[in-house]
Short mmCIF file of C-alpha atoms in Angstrom, two decimals:
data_model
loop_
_atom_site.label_atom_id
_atom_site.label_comp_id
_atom_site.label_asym_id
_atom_site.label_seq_id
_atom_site.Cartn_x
_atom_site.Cartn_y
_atom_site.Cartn_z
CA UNK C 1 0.00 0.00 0.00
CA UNK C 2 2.65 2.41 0.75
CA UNK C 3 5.36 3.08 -2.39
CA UNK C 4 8.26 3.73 0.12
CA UNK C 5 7.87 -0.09 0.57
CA UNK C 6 8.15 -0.92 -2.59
CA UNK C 7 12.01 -1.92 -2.64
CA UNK C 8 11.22 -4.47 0.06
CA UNK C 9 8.40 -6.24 -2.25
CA UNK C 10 10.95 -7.01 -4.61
CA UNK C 11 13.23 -7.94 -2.58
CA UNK C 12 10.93 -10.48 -0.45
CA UNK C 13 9.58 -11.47 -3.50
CA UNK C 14 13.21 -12.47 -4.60
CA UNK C 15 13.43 -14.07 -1.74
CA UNK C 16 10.19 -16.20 -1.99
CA UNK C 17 11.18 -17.39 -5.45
CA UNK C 18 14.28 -18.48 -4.09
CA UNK C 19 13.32 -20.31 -1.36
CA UNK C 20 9.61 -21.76 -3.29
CA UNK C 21 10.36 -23.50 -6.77
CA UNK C 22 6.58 -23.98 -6.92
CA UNK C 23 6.02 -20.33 -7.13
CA UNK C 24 6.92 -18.95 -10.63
CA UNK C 25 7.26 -14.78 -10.29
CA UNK C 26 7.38 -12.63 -13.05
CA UNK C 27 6.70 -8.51 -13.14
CA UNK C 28 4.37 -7.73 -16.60
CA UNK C 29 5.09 -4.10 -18.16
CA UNK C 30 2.14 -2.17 -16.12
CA UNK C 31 4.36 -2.93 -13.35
CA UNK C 32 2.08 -5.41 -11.95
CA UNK C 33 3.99 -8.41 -10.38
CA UNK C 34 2.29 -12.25 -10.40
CA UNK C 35 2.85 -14.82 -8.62
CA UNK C 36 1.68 -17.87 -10.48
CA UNK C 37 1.09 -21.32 -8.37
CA UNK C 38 -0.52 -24.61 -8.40
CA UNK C 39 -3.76 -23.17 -6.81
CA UNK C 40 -5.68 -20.41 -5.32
CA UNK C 41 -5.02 -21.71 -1.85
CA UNK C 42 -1.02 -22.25 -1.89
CA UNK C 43 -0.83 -18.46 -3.42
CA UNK C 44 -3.10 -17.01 -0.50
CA UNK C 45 -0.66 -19.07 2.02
CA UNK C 46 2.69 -17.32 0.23
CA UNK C 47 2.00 -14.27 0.05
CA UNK C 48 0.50 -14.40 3.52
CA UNK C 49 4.14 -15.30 5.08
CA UNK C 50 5.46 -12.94 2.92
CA UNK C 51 3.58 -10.03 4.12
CA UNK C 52 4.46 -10.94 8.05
CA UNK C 53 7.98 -11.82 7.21
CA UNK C 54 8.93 -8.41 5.36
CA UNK C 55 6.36 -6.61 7.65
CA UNK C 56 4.30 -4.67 4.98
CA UNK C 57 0.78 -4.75 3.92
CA UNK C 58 0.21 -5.82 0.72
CA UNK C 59 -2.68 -5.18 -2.22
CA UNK C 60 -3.65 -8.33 -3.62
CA UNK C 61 -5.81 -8.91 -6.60
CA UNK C 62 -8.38 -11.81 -7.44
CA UNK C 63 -6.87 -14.37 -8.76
CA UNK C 64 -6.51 -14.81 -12.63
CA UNK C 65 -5.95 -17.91 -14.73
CA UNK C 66 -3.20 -18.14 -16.84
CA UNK C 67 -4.80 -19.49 -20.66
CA UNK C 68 -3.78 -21.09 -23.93
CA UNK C 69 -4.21 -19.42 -27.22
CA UNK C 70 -5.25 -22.21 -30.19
CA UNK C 71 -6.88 -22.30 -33.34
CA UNK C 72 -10.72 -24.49 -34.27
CA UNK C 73 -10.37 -24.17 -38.16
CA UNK C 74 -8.34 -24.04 -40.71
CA UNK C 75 -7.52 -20.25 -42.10
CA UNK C 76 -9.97 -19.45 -44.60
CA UNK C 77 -6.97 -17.76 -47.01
CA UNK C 78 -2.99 -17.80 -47.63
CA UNK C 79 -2.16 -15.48 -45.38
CA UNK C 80 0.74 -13.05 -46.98
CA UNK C 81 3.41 -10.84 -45.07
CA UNK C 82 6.50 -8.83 -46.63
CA UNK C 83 9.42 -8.20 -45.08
CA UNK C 84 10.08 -4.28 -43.59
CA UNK C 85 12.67 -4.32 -46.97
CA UNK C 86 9.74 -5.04 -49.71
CA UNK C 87 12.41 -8.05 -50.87
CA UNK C 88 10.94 -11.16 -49.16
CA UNK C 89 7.42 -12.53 -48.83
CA UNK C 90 6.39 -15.30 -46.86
CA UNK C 91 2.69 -17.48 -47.39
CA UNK C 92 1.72 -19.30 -44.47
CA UNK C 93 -1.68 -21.15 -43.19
CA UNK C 94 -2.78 -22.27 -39.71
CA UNK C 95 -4.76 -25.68 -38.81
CA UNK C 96 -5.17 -26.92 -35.86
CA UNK C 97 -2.80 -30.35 -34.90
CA UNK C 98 -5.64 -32.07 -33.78
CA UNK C 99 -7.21 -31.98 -37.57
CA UNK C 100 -4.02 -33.89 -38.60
CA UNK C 101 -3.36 -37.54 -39.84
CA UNK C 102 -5.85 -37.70 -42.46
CA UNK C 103 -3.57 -35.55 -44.09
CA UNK C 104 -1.71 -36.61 -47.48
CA UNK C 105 1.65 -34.67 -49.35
CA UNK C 106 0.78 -31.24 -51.00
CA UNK C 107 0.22 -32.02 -54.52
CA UNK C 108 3.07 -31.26 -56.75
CA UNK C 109 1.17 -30.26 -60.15
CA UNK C 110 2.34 -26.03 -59.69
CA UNK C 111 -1.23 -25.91 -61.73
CA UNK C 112 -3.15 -27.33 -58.87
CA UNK C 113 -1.04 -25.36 -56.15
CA UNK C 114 -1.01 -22.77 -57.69
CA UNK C 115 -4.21 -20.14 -58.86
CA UNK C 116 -3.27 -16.45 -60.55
CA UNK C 117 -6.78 -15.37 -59.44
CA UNK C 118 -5.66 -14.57 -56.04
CA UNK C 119 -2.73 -12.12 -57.17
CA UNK C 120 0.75 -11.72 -58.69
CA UNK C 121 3.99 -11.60 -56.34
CA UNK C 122 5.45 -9.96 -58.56
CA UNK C 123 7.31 -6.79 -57.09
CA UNK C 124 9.79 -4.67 -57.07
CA UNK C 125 12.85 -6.40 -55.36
CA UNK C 126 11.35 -10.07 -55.11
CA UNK C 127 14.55 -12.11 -56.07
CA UNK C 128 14.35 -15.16 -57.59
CA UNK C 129 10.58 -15.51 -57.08
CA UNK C 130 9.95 -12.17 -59.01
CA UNK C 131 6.96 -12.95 -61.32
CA UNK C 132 5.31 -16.11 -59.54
CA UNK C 133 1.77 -16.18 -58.77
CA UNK C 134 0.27 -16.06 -55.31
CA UNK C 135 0.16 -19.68 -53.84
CA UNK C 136 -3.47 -21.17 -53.73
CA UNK C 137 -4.62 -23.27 -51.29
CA UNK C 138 -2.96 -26.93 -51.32
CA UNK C 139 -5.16 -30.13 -52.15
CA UNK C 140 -4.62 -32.97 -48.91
CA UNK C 141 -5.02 -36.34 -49.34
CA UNK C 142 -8.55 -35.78 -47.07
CA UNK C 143 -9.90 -32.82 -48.62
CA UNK C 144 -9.29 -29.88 -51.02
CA UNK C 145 -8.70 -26.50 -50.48
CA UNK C 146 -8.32 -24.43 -47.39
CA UNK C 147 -11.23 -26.49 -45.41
CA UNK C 148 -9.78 -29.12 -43.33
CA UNK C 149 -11.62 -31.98 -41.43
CA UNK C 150 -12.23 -31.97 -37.98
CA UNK C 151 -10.82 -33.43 -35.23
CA UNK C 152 -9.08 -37.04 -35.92
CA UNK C 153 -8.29 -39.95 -33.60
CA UNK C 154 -4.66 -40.07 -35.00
CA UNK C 155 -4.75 -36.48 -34.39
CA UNK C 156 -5.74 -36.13 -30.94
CA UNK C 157 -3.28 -39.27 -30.13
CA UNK C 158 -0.09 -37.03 -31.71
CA UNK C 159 -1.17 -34.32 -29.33
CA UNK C 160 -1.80 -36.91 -25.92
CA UNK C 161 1.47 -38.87 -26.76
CA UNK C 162 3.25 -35.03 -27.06
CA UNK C 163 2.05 -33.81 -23.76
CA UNK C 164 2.87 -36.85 -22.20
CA UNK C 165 6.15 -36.93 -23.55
CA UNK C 166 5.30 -40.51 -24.61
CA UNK C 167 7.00 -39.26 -27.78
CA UNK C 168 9.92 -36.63 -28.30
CA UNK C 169 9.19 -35.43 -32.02
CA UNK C 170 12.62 -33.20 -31.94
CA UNK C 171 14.64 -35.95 -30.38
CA UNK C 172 14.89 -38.24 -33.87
CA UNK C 173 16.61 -36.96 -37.15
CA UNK C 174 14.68 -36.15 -39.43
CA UNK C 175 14.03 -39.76 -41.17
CA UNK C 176 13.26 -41.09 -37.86
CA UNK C 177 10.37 -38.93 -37.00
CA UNK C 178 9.10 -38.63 -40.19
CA UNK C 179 9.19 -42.95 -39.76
CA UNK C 180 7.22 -42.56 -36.49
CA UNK C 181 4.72 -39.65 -37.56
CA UNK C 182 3.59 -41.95 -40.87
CA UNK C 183 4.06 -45.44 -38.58
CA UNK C 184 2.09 -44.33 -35.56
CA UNK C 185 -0.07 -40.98 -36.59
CA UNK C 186 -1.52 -41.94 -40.29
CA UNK C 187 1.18 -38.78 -41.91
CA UNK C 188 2.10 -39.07 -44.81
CA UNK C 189 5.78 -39.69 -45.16
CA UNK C 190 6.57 -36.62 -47.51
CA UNK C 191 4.60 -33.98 -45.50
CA UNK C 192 6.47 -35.30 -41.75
CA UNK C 193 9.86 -35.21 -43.91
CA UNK C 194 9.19 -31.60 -44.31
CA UNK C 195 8.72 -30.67 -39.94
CA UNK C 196 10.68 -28.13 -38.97
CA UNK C 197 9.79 -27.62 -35.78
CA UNK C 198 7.58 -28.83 -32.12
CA UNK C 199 7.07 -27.27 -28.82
CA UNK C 200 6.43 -28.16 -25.88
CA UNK C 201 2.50 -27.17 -26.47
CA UNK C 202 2.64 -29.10 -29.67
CA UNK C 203 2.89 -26.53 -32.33
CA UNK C 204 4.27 -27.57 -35.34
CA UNK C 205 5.68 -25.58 -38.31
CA UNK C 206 5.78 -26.82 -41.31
CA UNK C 207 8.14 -26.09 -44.84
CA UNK C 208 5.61 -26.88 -47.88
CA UNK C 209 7.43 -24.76 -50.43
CA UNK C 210 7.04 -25.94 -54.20
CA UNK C 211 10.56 -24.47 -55.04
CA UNK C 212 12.26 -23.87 -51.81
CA UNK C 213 14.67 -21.08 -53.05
CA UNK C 214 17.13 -20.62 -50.44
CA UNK C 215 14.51 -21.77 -47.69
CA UNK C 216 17.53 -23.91 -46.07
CA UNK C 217 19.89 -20.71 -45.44
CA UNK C 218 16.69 -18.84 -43.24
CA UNK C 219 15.50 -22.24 -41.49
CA UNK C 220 17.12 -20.98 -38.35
CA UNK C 221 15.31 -17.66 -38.61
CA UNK C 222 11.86 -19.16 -39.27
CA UNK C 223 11.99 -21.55 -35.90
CA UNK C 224 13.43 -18.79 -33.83
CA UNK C 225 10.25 -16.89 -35.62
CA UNK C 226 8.21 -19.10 -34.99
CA UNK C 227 9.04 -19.95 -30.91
CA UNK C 228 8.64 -16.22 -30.78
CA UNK C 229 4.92 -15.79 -31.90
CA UNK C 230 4.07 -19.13 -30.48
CA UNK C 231 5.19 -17.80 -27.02
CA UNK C 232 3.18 -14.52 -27.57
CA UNK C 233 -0.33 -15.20 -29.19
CA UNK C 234 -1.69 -12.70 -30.89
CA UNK C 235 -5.11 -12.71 -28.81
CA UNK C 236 -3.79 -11.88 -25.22
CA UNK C 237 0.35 -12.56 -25.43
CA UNK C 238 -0.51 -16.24 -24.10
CA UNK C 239 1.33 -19.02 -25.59
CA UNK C 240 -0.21 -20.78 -27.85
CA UNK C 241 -1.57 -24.87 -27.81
CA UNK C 242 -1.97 -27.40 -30.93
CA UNK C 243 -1.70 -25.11 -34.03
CA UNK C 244 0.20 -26.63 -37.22
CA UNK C 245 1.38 -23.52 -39.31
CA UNK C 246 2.54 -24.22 -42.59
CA UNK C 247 4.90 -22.09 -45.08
CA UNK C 248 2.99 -22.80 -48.57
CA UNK C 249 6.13 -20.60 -50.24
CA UNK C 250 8.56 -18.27 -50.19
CA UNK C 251 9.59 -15.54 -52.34
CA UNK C 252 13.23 -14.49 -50.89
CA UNK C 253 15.73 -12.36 -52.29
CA UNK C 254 18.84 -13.38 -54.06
CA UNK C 255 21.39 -11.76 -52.34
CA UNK C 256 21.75 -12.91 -48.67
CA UNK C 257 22.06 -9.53 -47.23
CA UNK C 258 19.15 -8.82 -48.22
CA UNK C 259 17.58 -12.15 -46.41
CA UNK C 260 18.95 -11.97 -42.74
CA UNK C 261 17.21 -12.41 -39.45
CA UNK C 262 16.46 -9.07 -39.17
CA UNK C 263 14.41 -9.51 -42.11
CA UNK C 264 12.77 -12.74 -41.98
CA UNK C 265 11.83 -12.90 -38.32
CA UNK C 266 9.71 -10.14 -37.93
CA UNK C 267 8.25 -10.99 -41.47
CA UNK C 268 7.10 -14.65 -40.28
CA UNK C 269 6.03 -13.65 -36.82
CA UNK C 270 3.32 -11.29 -38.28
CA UNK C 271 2.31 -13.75 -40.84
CA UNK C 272 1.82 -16.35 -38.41
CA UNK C 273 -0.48 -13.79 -36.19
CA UNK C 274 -2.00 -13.43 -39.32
CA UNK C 275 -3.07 -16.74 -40.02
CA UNK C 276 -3.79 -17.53 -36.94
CA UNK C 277 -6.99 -14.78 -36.53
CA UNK C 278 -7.74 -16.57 -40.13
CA UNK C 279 -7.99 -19.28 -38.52
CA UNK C 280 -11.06 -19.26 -36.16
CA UNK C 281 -8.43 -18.36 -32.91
CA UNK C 282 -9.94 -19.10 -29.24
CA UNK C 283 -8.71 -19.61 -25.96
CA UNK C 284 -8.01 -22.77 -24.21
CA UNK C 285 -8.74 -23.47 -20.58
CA UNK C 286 -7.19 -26.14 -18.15
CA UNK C 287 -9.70 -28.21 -16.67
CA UNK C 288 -9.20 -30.13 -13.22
CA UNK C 289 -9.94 -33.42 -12.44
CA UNK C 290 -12.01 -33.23 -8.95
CA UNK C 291 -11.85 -36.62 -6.53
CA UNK C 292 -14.26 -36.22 -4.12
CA UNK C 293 -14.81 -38.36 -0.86
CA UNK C 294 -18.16 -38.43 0.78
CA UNK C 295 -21.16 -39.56 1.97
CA UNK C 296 -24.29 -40.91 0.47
CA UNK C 297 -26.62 -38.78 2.27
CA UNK C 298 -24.44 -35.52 0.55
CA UNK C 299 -24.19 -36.80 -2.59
CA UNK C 300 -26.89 -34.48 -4.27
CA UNK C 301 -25.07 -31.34 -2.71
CA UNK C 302 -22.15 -32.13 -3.96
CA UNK C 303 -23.95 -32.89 -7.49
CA UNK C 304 -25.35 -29.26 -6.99
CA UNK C 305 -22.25 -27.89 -6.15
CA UNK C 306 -20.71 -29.07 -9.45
CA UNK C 307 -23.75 -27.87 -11.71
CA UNK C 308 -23.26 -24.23 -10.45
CA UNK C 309 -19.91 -24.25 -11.24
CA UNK C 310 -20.48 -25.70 -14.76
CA UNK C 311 -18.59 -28.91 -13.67
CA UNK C 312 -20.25 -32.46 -14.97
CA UNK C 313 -19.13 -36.15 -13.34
CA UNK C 314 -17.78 -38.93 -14.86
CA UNK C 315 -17.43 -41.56 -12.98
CA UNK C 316 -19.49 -42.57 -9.26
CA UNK C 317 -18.14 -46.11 -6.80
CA UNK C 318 -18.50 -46.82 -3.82
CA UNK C 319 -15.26 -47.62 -1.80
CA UNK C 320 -15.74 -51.16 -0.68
CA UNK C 321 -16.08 -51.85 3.25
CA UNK C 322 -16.65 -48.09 3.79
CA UNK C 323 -19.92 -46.29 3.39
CA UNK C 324 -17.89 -43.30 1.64
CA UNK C 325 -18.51 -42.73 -2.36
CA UNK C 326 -15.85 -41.08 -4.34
CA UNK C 327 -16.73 -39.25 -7.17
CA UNK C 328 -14.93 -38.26 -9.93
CA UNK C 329 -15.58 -34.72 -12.05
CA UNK C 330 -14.19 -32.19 -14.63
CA UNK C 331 -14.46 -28.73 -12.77
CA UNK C 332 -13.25 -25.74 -15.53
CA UNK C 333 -10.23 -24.25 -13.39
CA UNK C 334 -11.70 -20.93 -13.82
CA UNK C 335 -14.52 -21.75 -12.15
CA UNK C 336 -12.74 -23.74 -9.31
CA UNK C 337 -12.38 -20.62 -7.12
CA UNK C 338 -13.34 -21.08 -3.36
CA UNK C 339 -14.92 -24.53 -4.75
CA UNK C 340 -13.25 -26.54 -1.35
CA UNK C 341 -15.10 -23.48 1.09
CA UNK C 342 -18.32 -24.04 -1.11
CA UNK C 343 -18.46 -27.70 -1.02
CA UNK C 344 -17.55 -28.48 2.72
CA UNK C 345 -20.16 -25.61 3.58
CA UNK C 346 -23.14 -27.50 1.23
CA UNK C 347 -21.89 -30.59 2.98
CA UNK C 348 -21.19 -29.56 6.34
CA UNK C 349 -17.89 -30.98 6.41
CA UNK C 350 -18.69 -34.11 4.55
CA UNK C 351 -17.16 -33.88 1.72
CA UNK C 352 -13.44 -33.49 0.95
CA UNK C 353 -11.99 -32.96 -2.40
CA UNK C 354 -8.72 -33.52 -4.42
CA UNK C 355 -8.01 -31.27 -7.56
CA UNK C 356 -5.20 -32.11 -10.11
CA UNK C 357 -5.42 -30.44 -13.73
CA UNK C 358 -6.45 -33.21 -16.06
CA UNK C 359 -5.96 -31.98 -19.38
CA UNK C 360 -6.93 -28.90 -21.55
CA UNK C 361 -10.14 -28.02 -23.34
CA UNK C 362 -11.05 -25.03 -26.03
CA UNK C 363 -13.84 -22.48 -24.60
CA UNK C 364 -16.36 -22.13 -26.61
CA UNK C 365 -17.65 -18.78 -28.39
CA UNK C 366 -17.03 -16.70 -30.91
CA UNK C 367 -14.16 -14.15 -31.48
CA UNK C 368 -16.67 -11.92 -33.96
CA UNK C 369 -19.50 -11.37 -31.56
CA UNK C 370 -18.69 -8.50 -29.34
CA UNK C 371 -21.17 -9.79 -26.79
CA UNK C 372 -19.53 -13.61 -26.34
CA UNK C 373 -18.50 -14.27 -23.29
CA UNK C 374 -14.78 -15.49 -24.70
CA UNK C 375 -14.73 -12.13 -26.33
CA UNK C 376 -15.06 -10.38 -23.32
CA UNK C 377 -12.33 -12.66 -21.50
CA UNK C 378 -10.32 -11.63 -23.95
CA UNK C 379 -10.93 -7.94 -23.40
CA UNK C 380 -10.50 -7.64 -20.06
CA UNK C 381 -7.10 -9.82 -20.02
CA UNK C 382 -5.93 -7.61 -22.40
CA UNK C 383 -7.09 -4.46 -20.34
CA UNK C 384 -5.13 -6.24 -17.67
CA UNK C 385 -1.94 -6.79 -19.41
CA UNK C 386 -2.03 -3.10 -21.03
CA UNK C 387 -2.49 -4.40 -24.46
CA UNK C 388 -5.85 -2.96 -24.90
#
């Protein structure tokens, strides 16, 4: 509360991320600084000590959850950006990961790739491209065009077996993976030749150019492009979950001065913002997986509980020899806040709950309507974060 104490926030909260590896402390540009945890409850506790051990009184804010930027659709177009020189252009698309392994190669007629009705790239300074039409939008072995199917088992495995680390995509050469993508994930063997890249939240770029003109010498630009925007979404500055982005081609200038990282970086990280708004973008929310232990005569307060806070149960046994019932839900972390307080006081003490997070699910809404409710979210983190 008082600025003279300011010096001794940071330095107890120095302190506290020293001496608490659970804690993760970071300071945004408002000058705002978070404290990010493993729950509501464990954060209250910290900061608690840290008030009485440093002897200050501190403002605290409502908790905020920490989301995932992703994509539902494939983008509607070729998204185009040019670098600040006018020299380079780079054509890139977003899907989502879960959409792939119904996925074939890119076809490799240039008449079916590409389609002069979109526009010319021709330009002043374009290089070795100078003249080439606009790529069109690439027929898959599933479907033509720029609409991709939905969500596929082989898909949703690739992104599981990531997050698991059941599988290390980056850990193989290049032969190898593309082997265990075709083998295990239904790719075909040409497109998972041409990976560049994973993350950790399974993002994948992807080289798909026709006639990749010196696409080797800026391969180290385009991943360090590419870590960059997938770190910093272009909704709220939240990294981003399970989007494949894919370079359809490349028009880069001859001389390699004219080509550096100073040049391609920025170039890719806007197109890749770019096709990801294309692309349908939303947010993704963890979700926790809620064991709880009680009785049968509280069973329907707990099932009440859960239904306000838009929770829904899937699975209900009773614990043999005991006449306790555990029962297992998906509770939206969001709406997790004070959920112990809530359900011991519906219960009156009967009921004791365990929350881990489970996995991650998309929110649904719509990024056009100004009245959604995801819209909104995104507003006011933004408003937050100073972006807005």
């Amino acid at each position: 509360k008082n600025v003279a104490d300011m010096p001794k926030l940071v330095e107890g909260l120095r302190r506290l991320a020293r001496t608490d590896t659970l804690l993760d402390i970071t300071m945004e540009p408002s000058g705002l600084h978070i404290v990010e945890g493993s729950n509501e409850f464990y954060i209250r506790i910290a900061l608690k000590d840290l008030s009485e051990v440093i002897g200050i009184e501190l403002i605290v804010s409502d908790p905020h959850l920490s989301y995932h930027e992703t994509v539902t659709a494939t983008s509607d177009r070729i998204c185009l950006a040019k670098s600040p020189n006018k020299h380079n252009r780079l054509y890139v698309t977003a899907t989502p990961v879960s959409n792939m392994g119904t996925f074939g190669a890119a076809n490799n007629n240039n008449d079916h790739y590409y389609s002069s009705g979109i526009g010319s790239s021709s330009g002043s300074g374009s290089g070795s491209g100078s003249g080439r039409p606009a790529p069109a939008a690439v027929g898959f072995g599933g479907f033509n065009g720029l609409d991709g199917p939905t969500s596929t088992p082989n898909g949703d495995k690739l992104v599981a077996d990531i997050e698991s680390r059941t599988i290390f995509p980056m850990v193989q050469d290049t032969e190898q993976r593309a082997q265990l993508l075709a083998n295990n994930y239904g790719w075909d063997i040409d497109l998972a030749r041409r990976v560049w890249a994973f993350t950790d939240d399974v993002n994948i770029l992807t080289e798909m150019c026709p006639t990749p003109h010196y696409m080797n010498e800026v391969k180290d630009h385009c991943i360090a492009a590419f870590n960059w925007a997938t770190k910093e979404g272009v909704l709220t500055e939240s990294p981003m979950r399970g989007v494949h982005f894919r370079i359809h081609d490349a028009v880069l200038y001859s001389d390699s001065i004219h080509r550096g990282g100073g040049q391609v970086i920025p170039t890719l990280r806007r197109v890749i913002n770019a096709a990801q708004m294309t692309a349908k973008p939303a947010l993704v929310e963890p979700i926790y997986l809620a064991e709880i232990t009680t009785t049968q005569k509280t069973v329907s307060s707990v099932y009440a509980v859960l239904e306000r806070r838009h929770g829904y149960v899937i699975s209900e046994d009773q614990r043999l020899g005991t006449p306790l019932i555990l029962i297992k839900a998906y509770l939206p972390v969001r709406h997790a806040s004070n959920f112990v307080v809530e359900l011991r006081s519906e219960t009156q003490g009967q009921a004791f709950s365990q929350c881990s997070v489970h996995h991650f699910q998309t929110m649904e809404g719509d990024m056009n309507n100004l009245y959604d409710d995801m819209y909104q979210l995104v507003l006011s983190i933004r408003t937050r974060k100073g972006l807005a």
